PDB file of C-alpha atoms in Angstrom:
ATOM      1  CA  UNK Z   1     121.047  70.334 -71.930  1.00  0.00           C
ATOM      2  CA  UNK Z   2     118.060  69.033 -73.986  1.00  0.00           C
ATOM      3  CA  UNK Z   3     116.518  65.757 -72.602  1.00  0.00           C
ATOM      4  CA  UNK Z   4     113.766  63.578 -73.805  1.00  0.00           C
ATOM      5  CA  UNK Z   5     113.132  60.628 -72.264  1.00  0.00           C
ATOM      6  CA  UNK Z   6     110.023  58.070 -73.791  1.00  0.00           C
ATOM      7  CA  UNK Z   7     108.497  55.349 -72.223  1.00  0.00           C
ATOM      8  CA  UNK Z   8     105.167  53.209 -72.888  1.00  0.00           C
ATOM      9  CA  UNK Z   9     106.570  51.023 -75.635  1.00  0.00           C
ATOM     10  CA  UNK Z  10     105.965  46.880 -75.147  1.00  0.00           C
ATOM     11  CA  UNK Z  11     104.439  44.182 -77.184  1.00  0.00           C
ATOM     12  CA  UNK Z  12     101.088  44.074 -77.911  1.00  0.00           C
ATOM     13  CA  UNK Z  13      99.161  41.634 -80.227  1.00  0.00           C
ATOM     14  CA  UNK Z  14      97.414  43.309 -83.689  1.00  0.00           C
ATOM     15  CA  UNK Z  15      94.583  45.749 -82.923  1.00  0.00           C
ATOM     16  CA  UNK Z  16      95.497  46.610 -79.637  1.00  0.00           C
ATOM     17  CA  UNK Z  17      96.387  49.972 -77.902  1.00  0.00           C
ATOM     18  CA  UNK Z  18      99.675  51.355 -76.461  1.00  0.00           C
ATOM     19  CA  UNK Z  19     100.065  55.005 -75.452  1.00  0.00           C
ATOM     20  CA  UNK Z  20     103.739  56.585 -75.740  1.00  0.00           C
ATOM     21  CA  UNK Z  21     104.754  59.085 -73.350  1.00  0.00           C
ATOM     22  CA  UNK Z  22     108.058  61.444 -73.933  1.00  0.00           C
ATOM     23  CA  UNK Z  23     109.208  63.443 -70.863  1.00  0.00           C
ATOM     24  CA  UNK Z  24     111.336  66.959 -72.125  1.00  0.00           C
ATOM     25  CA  UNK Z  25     113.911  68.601 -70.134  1.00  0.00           C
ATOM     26  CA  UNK Z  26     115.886  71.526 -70.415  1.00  0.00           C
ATOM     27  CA  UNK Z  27     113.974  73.457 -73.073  1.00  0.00           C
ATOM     28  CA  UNK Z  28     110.824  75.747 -72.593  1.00  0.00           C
ATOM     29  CA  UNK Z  29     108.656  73.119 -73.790  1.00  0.00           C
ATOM     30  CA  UNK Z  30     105.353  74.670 -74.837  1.00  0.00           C
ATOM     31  CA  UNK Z  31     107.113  76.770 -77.730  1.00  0.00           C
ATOM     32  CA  UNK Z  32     108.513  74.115 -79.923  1.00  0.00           C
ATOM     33  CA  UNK Z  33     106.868  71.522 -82.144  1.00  0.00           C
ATOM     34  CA  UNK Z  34     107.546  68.288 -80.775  1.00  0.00           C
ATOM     35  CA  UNK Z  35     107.763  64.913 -82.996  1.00  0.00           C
ATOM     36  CA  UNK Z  36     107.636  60.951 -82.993  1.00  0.00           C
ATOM     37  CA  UNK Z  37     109.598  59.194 -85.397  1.00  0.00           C
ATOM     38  CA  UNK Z  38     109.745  55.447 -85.808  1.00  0.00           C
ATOM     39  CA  UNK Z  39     112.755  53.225 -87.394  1.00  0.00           C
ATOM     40  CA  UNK Z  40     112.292  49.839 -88.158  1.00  0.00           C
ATOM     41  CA  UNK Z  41     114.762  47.385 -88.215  1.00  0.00           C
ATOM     42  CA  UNK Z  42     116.374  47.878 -92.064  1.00  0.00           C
ATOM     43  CA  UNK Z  43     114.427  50.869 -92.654  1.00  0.00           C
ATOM     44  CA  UNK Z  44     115.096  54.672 -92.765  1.00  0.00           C
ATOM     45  CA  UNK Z  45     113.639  56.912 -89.360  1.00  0.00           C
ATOM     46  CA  UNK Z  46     110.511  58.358 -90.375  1.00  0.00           C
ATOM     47  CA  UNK Z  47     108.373  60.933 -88.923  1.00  0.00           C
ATOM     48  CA  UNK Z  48     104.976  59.646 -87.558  1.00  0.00           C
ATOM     49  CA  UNK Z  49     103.562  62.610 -86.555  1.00  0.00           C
ATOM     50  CA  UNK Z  50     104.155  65.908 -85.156  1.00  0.00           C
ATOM     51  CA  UNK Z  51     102.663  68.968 -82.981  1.00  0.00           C
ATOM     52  CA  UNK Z  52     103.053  72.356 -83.194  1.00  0.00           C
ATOM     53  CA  UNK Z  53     103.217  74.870 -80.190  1.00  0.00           C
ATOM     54  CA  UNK Z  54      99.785  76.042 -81.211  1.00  0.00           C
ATOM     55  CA  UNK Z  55      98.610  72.213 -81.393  1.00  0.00           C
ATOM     56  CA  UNK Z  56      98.469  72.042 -84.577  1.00  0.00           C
ATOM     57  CA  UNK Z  57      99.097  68.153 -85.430  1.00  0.00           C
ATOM     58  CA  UNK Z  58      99.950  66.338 -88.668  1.00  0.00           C
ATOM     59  CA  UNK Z  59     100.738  62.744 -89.072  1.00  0.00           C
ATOM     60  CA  UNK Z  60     102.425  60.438 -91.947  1.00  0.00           C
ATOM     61  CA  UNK Z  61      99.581  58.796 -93.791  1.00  0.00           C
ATOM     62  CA  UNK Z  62     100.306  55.418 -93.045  1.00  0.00           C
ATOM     63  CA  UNK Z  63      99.089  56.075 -89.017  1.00  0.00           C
ATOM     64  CA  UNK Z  64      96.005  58.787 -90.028  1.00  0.00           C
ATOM     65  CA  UNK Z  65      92.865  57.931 -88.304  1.00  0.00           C
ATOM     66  CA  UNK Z  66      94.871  55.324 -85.959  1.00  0.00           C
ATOM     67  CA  UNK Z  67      97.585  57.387 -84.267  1.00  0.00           C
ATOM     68  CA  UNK Z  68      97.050  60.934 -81.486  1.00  0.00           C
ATOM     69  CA  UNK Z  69     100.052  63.025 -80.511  1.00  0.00           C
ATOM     70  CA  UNK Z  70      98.830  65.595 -77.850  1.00  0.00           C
ATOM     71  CA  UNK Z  71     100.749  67.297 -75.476  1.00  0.00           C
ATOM     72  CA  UNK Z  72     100.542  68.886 -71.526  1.00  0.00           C
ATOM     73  CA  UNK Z  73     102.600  71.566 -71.044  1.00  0.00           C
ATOM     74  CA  UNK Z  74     102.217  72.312 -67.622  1.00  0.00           C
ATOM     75  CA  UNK Z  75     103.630  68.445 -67.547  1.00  0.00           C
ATOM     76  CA  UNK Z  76     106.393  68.968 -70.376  1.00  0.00           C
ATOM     77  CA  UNK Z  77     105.115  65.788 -72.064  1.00  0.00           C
ATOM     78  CA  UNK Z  78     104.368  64.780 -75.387  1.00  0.00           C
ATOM     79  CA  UNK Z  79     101.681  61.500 -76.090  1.00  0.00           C
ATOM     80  CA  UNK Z  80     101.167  59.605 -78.906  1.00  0.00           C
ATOM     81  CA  UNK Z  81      98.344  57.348 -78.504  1.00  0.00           C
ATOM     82  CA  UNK Z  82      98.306  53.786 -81.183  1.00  0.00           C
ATOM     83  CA  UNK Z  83      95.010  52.438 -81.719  1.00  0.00           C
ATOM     84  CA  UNK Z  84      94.195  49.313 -83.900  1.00  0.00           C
ATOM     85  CA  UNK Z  85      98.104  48.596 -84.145  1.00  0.00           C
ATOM     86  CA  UNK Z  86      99.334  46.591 -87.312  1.00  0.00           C
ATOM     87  CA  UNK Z  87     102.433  44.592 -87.613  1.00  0.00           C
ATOM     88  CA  UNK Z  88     103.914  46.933 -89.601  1.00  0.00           C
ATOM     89  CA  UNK Z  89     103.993  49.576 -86.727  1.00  0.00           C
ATOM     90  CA  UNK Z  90     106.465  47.475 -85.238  1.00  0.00           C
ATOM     91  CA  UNK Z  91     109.700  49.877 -84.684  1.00  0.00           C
ATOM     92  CA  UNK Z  92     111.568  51.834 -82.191  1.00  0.00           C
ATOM     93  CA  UNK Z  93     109.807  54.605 -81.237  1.00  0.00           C
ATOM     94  CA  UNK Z  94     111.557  57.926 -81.021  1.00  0.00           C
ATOM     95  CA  UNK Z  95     110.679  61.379 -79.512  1.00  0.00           C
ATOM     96  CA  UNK Z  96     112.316  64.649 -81.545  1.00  0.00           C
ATOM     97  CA  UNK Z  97     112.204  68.234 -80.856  1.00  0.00           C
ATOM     98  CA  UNK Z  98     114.494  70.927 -82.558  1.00  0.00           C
ATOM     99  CA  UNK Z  99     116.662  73.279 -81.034  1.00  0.00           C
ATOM    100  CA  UNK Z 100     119.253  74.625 -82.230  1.00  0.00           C
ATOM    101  CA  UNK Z 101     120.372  70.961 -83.127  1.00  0.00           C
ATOM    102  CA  UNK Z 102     118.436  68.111 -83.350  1.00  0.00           C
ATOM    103  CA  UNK Z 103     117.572  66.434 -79.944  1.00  0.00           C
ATOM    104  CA  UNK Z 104     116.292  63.011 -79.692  1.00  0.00           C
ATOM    105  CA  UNK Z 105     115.335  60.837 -77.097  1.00  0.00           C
ATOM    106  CA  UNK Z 106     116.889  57.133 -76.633  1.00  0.00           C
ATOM    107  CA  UNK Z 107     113.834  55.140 -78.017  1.00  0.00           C
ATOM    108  CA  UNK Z 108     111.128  52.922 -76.851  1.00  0.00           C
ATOM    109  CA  UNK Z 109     110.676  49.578 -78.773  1.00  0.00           C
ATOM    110  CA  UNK Z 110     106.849  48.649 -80.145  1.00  0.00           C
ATOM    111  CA  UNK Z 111     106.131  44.995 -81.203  1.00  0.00           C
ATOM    112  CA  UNK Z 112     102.823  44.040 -82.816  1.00  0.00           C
ATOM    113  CA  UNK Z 113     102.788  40.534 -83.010  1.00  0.00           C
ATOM    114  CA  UNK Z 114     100.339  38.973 -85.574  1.00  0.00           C
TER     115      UNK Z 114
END
């Protein structure tokens, strides 16, 4: 049984820092591609950025040059580090990986406050 559980999420005031943390379970971690999605309130879930098992990272534009999802395999975790945060960033926070279904973790809320 697949479990992710996230953590780091809070409120923080615009242009400050939180670092996202998403703890995987019951997979071999270090071959899949893991993912954060956001969904804001009223808004569709959208992906935010994503690593491969080789590393290999992309990331929606809107969080480019702002945003770093790493991982550490030996610790089954995925990151994503927010720099210079907006109030737009403000969402629930999810962690994603897929197996044969898709597995997602219970969400960690992120408030920028203006």
């Amino acid at each position: 049984q697949v479990q992710l559980v996230e953590s780091g999420g809070g409120l923080v005031q615009a242009g400050g820092s939180l670092r996202l943390s998403c703890a995987a379970s019951g997979i071999i971690f270090s071959i899949y591609t893991m993912g954060w999605y956001r969904q804001a309130p009223g808004k569709q879930r959208e992906l935010v950025a994503r690593i491969t098992a080789g590393s290999n990272t992309n990331y929606a534009d809107s969080v480019k040059g702002r945003f770093t999802i790493s991982r550490d395999n030996a610790k089954n975790t995925v990151y994503l580090q927010m720099n210079s945060l907006k109030p737009e960033d403000t969402a629930v926070y999810y962690c994603n990986v897929q197996t044969m279904v898709n597995n997602w973790g219970q969400g960690t809320q992120v408030t920028v406050s203006s």
